[in-house]
Amino acid sequence: MPDTYYIVPQEKHDNLVKKAYLTRGYNADEAAAGARFCSAAAWYGIRTHNAIKALHLDEIFGSKVGRWKPGVKIEKLPSRFAASEIWNGHFKLGQAVAYEAMDTCMKLADKYGVGMVSVDNATHYLWGGGYVMDVALKGYFAYTNCTSATSEVVPFGGRTATLGTNPHSWGFPTQEAIGFPIVIDWATSTVAMGRVQQFKREGKMLPPGCAVDAEGNPTTDPNKAVALLPFGQHKGYGLGLIDELYAAFTGGGLPQIRGTALGDPKEKRASTFFFQVMHPDAIKGNDFALGRTQMQNVKAIIADILGHGNEKCLLPGQPEANWGALSKKYGGLLFTAAEIGELNHLAKECGETPWNVADFKAVTV
Amino acid sequence: MPDTYYIVPQEKHDNLVKKAYLTRGYNADEAAAGARFCSAAAWYGIRTHNAIKALHLDEIFGSKVGRWKPGVKIEKLPSRFAASEIWNGHFKLGQAVAYEAMDTCMKLADKYGVGMVSVDNATHYLWGGGYVMDVALKGYFAYTNCTSATSEVVPFGGRTATLGTNPHSWGFPTQEAIGFPIVIDWATSTVAMGRVQQFKREGKMLPPGCAVDAEGNPTTDPNKAVALLPFGQHKGYGLGLIDELYAAFTGGGLPQIRGTALGDPKEKRASTFFFQVMHPDAIKGNDFALGRTQMQNVKAIIADILGHGNEKCLLPGQPEANWGALSKKYGGLLFTAAEIGELNHLAKECGETPWNVADFKAVTV
């Protein structure tokens, strides 16, 4: 069913978001990174991780509860490794840390072919796909993983949630070949806990393979679901474990109590981030068939994958690219009336005049 | 049901495998790498990728059909990137290339924190888990992916196989913490085509989510299955696509005709390999809770994941470690009588006296 959206000028949105971060004590750079991120999320249609979610997370996990530290400086630890940096985030705003980390990775990749930054004492960076897409659009391969703010996923065969929904995000610079970067970006649970709650509200049963009950038995009843299952059984479990292992070697704490006040007060309970960028020239073998350039080869291979009767298949990143094209067409960020209502809570918080939907042009999408 | 295995001394096995490779024209180094790999596969219970499979692949895709090139030299291309190498494998034996690539990655990681090698014109390296386990046992993080020899997997929502089963393998140096390295290693299809054929032979139906029929509709009938599905729907599809994208940027050819003689003769149809190693010190934040060392932190986190009622969950790499413990206990490689029968075909091929199962000690496992 088509929805009605209101076209909000990007600058108007960004100014509000900046002001919201400033009001909560963040400095100008942090507020700018926060706004840049929320703007990209809205532009590409990532409605689960736009400004509403970003500022809400700051409320429940962040500056409002004293966990995230506005204005704090990233501490860059000494490292004997030329292509790697390790940072103590000291609970600086996740979006600011993530953009800076990716910038650093790109500089390292320019020199070494590959560069990486690991961040201990990190907060929440929201939508990992946003960072890898940004880097891919600049011409590089990008990867990031992080441990989630809380643990909601059981290990394969388990009954208690001791893993985060631990996402992975990969970006590939395919825009010259197909018009947009391929962005592979998802959590390692089959669905998010928010989805389970939605099914509960709507009185619907879950698809199989999403959740377990208190005894660890698979359930499709959202009322009995207490924890999420990894997607793809042991394979998704392995992928969720990867984030915990990166975190464990970097400095993360016990996953079961992450984001909580449970257990020994001396245990750490923050997330960690990992970022990596590769230069496409660093993996280029210069022996492409039929004299193709690297990008022509990428184009030919993607065309082959989506050929032969597979023309209706989507590429990861296509939905984001489609929404971005809509935003471009309408010259602004598309929000529903309900979303504008939420954004007006932010406006109120920072003493701004609330927006009136009647002031924006409406479109049906 | 317990099986009977015969304990074959590792040296006896390795000598046979070396001789088999030498008989097919491979040089001493290649034969040694081939034997080392098959020995590790058998030691860790990887019965799908032991010497029988390795030499069989060489028969159908390799030196016997003129595709793999015994004795050829790896060409190391010039690179302006200090932490990255790009090699033209010129169809050298996969195991020899993979071991050398991982050695190079470790040296690069010692200096740069991370190192990578991409290989164009590659063959088949069999069990990616073997290489990452080997590197993890030396104390590093390891990752590899490759494109499969042929394409058997449909993109999510598609009907024609245009993706390989494209595996990913990650190894983590957790042996000090838990006694063995965590090894996450699998194909991106739900099951292998061999499994579909097994169900067909046995007259059993497939589990849902494994295969599609000629129209691209999901089927559980192995007689109707013509192509495999990615595991975990769009998520496994994304992971399978990653290998194709690495290959596309490196120099791989059109996936649909990979490993075949179809299409334009000038198209490439080989696999590509990608290897990456990270030094664990390069991601170490030195702020572990309760004064733990990095390894103590890893141990605490893994114990937390497998605690709280999750004690029966397996870690990836545990089955391999268990089989390795059996091999150690019995002081040799465990083969069934049927496997020894297969190995005797190799013995015959290289003019060796066939083995007699009665000469080996039998154990029931």
Short mmCIF file of C-alpha atoms in Angstrom, two decimals, chain A residues 81-261:
data_model
loop_
_atom_site.label_atom_id
_atom_site.label_comp_id
_atom_site.label_asym_id
_atom_site.label_seq_id
_atom_site.Cartn_x
_atom_site.Cartn_y
_atom_site.Cartn_z
CA PHE A 81 51.84 -1.96 13.19
CA ALA A 82 51.96 0.44 10.26
CA ALA A 83 48.58 -0.38 8.67
CA SER A 84 46.58 -0.70 11.91
CA GLU A 85 45.36 1.65 14.57
CA ILE A 86 43.76 0.88 17.87
CA TRP A 87 41.66 3.52 19.55
CA ASN A 88 40.06 3.93 22.94
CA GLY A 89 36.75 5.59 22.08
CA HIS A 90 36.13 6.66 25.69
CA PHE A 91 32.40 6.53 24.86
CA LYS A 92 32.49 9.24 22.24
CA LEU A 93 29.46 9.46 19.92
CA GLY A 94 29.54 6.40 17.64
CA GLN A 95 28.86 8.19 14.37
CA ALA A 96 31.76 10.62 14.92
CA VAL A 97 34.10 7.74 15.78
CA ALA A 98 32.97 5.64 12.83
CA TYR A 99 33.44 8.37 10.22
CA GLU A 100 36.88 9.23 11.56
CA ALA A 101 37.87 5.55 11.71
CA MET A 102 36.84 5.01 8.09
CA ASP A 103 38.78 8.13 7.03
CA THR A 104 41.84 6.70 8.75
CA CYS A 105 41.32 3.29 7.14
CA MET A 106 41.13 4.89 3.69
CA LYS A 107 44.41 6.74 4.27
CA LEU A 108 46.06 3.51 5.42
CA ALA A 109 44.62 1.61 2.45
CA ASP A 110 46.03 4.22 0.06
CA LYS A 111 49.49 3.36 1.34
CA TYR A 112 49.28 -0.26 2.40
CA GLY A 113 46.42 -1.62 0.28
CA VAL A 114 44.52 -2.36 3.45
CA GLY A 115 44.04 -0.47 6.69
CA MET A 116 42.15 -1.13 9.88
CA VAL A 117 41.02 0.59 13.06
CA SER A 118 39.71 -1.20 16.14
CA VAL A 119 37.81 0.79 18.76
CA ASP A 120 37.46 -0.18 22.40
CA ASN A 121 34.98 1.53 24.74
CA ALA A 122 32.69 2.29 21.86
CA THR A 123 29.04 3.27 21.91
CA HIS A 124 26.62 2.55 19.05
CA TYR A 125 27.12 3.45 15.41
CA LEU A 126 23.54 2.66 14.33
CA TRP A 127 23.61 1.57 10.68
CA GLY A 128 26.91 -0.03 9.68
CA GLY A 129 25.78 -0.02 6.06
CA GLY A 130 25.97 3.77 6.06
CA TYR A 131 29.70 3.83 6.71
CA VAL A 132 30.61 1.11 4.23
CA MET A 133 28.39 2.70 1.57
CA ASP A 134 30.09 6.05 2.13
CA VAL A 135 33.54 4.47 1.72
CA ALA A 136 32.44 2.39 -1.28
CA LEU A 137 31.18 5.58 -2.95
CA LYS A 138 34.73 6.92 -2.52
CA GLY A 139 36.07 3.91 -4.42
CA TYR A 140 37.15 1.42 -1.76
CA PHE A 141 36.10 -1.92 -0.29
CA ALA A 142 34.88 -1.41 3.27
CA TYR A 143 33.98 -3.69 6.14
CA THR A 144 32.83 -3.13 9.67
CA ASN A 145 31.50 -5.21 12.54
CA CYS A 146 30.58 -4.34 16.08
CA THR A 147 29.09 -5.90 19.16
CA SER A 148 25.51 -4.85 19.79
CA ALA A 149 24.49 -2.74 22.77
CA THR A 150 22.76 -5.70 24.45
CA SER A 151 22.63 -9.48 24.02
CA GLU A 152 19.45 -10.94 22.55
CA VAL A 153 20.66 -13.95 20.56
CA VAL A 154 21.25 -17.52 21.77
CA PRO A 155 24.20 -19.50 20.48
CA PHE A 156 23.03 -22.27 18.10
CA GLY A 157 21.56 -25.00 20.32
CA GLY A 158 21.44 -22.74 23.38
CA ARG A 159 18.72 -21.28 25.60
CA THR A 160 20.12 -18.03 26.98
CA ALA A 161 20.95 -14.92 24.99
CA THR A 162 24.71 -14.43 25.26
CA LEU A 163 25.35 -12.88 21.86
CA GLY A 164 24.40 -9.52 20.43
CA THR A 165 22.56 -9.27 17.14
CA ASN A 166 26.12 -8.45 16.05
CA PRO A 167 25.95 -7.06 12.53
CA HIS A 168 28.39 -7.22 9.64
CA SER A 169 28.52 -4.66 6.85
CA TRP A 170 30.44 -4.86 3.60
CA GLY A 171 30.55 -2.19 0.90
CA PHE A 172 31.88 -2.61 -2.65
CA PRO A 173 32.71 0.21 -5.09
CA THR A 174 30.48 -1.05 -7.89
CA GLN A 175 28.82 2.28 -8.74
CA GLU A 176 30.73 2.73 -12.00
CA ALA A 177 29.64 -0.76 -13.06
CA ILE A 178 25.99 -0.79 -11.99
CA GLY A 179 25.12 2.68 -10.76
CA PHE A 180 25.33 2.07 -7.02
CA PRO A 181 27.61 0.43 -4.48
CA ILE A 182 26.74 -3.10 -3.40
CA VAL A 183 26.12 -2.94 0.35
CA ILE A 184 25.68 -6.15 2.30
CA ASP A 185 24.53 -5.23 5.77
CA TRP A 186 22.59 -7.23 8.30
CA ALA A 187 22.33 -8.50 11.84
CA THR A 188 23.22 -12.12 12.56
CA SER A 189 19.83 -12.89 14.11
CA THR A 190 17.07 -14.02 11.75
CA VAL A 191 14.96 -11.02 12.75
CA ALA A 192 15.32 -8.12 15.17
CA MET A 193 13.65 -8.15 18.58
CA GLY A 194 11.55 -5.22 17.38
CA ARG A 195 10.07 -7.52 14.77
CA VAL A 196 9.10 -10.08 17.42
CA GLN A 197 7.39 -7.32 19.39
CA GLN A 198 5.58 -6.18 16.26
CA PHE A 199 4.24 -9.71 15.66
CA LYS A 200 3.16 -9.83 19.30
CA ARG A 201 1.26 -6.56 18.97
CA GLU A 202 -0.36 -7.72 15.76
CA GLY A 203 -1.28 -11.14 17.17
CA LYS A 204 0.65 -12.95 14.43
CA MET A 205 2.85 -16.02 14.61
CA LEU A 206 6.56 -15.70 13.83
CA PRO A 207 8.14 -17.53 10.90
CA PRO A 208 10.12 -20.60 12.02
CA GLY A 209 13.76 -20.11 12.97
CA CYS A 210 13.41 -16.70 14.62
CA ALA A 211 13.17 -17.24 18.36
CA VAL A 212 13.34 -19.59 21.34
CA ASP A 213 11.22 -19.84 24.48
CA ALA A 214 12.53 -19.79 28.05
CA GLU A 215 13.61 -23.44 27.78
CA GLY A 216 15.56 -22.81 24.58
CA ASN A 217 13.01 -24.56 22.39
CA PRO A 218 12.29 -22.97 19.03
CA THR A 219 8.95 -21.14 19.08
CA THR A 220 6.82 -19.31 16.56
CA ASP A 221 4.70 -17.77 19.33
CA PRO A 222 5.88 -14.20 19.90
CA ASN A 223 4.39 -14.29 23.42
CA LYS A 224 6.70 -17.14 24.36
CA ALA A 225 9.77 -15.79 22.57
CA VAL A 226 12.44 -14.69 25.04
CA ALA A 227 15.50 -14.69 22.82
CA LEU A 228 16.41 -14.61 19.13
CA LEU A 229 17.95 -17.33 17.00
CA PRO A 230 20.92 -16.73 14.72
CA PHE A 231 20.00 -16.86 11.02
CA GLY A 232 21.01 -19.96 9.08
CA GLN A 233 21.56 -22.13 12.16
CA HIS A 234 25.26 -22.78 12.92
CA LYS A 235 26.38 -20.52 10.07
CA GLY A 236 24.77 -17.35 11.40
CA TYR A 237 25.89 -18.39 14.89
CA GLY A 238 29.47 -18.45 13.63
CA LEU A 239 29.03 -14.98 12.15
CA GLY A 240 27.63 -13.59 15.40
CA LEU A 241 30.51 -15.16 17.27
CA ILE A 242 33.01 -13.39 15.03
CA ASP A 243 31.97 -9.98 16.41
CA GLU A 244 32.33 -11.29 19.98
CA LEU A 245 35.81 -12.61 19.18
CA TYR A 246 36.96 -9.33 17.66
CA ALA A 247 35.56 -7.63 20.75
CA ALA A 248 37.22 -10.13 23.09
CA PHE A 249 40.67 -9.53 21.60
CA THR A 250 40.12 -5.75 21.51
CA GLY A 251 38.80 -5.24 25.02
CA GLY A 252 35.08 -5.97 25.11
CA GLY A 253 33.35 -7.32 28.17
CA LEU A 254 31.15 -10.31 28.94
CA PRO A 255 28.40 -10.38 26.32
CA GLN A 256 25.59 -11.53 28.58
CA ILE A 257 25.74 -8.34 30.68
CA ARG A 258 26.60 -5.92 27.88
CA GLY A 259 24.50 -2.80 28.07
CA THR A 260 23.16 -3.76 31.51
CA ALA A 261 23.97 -2.97 35.14
#
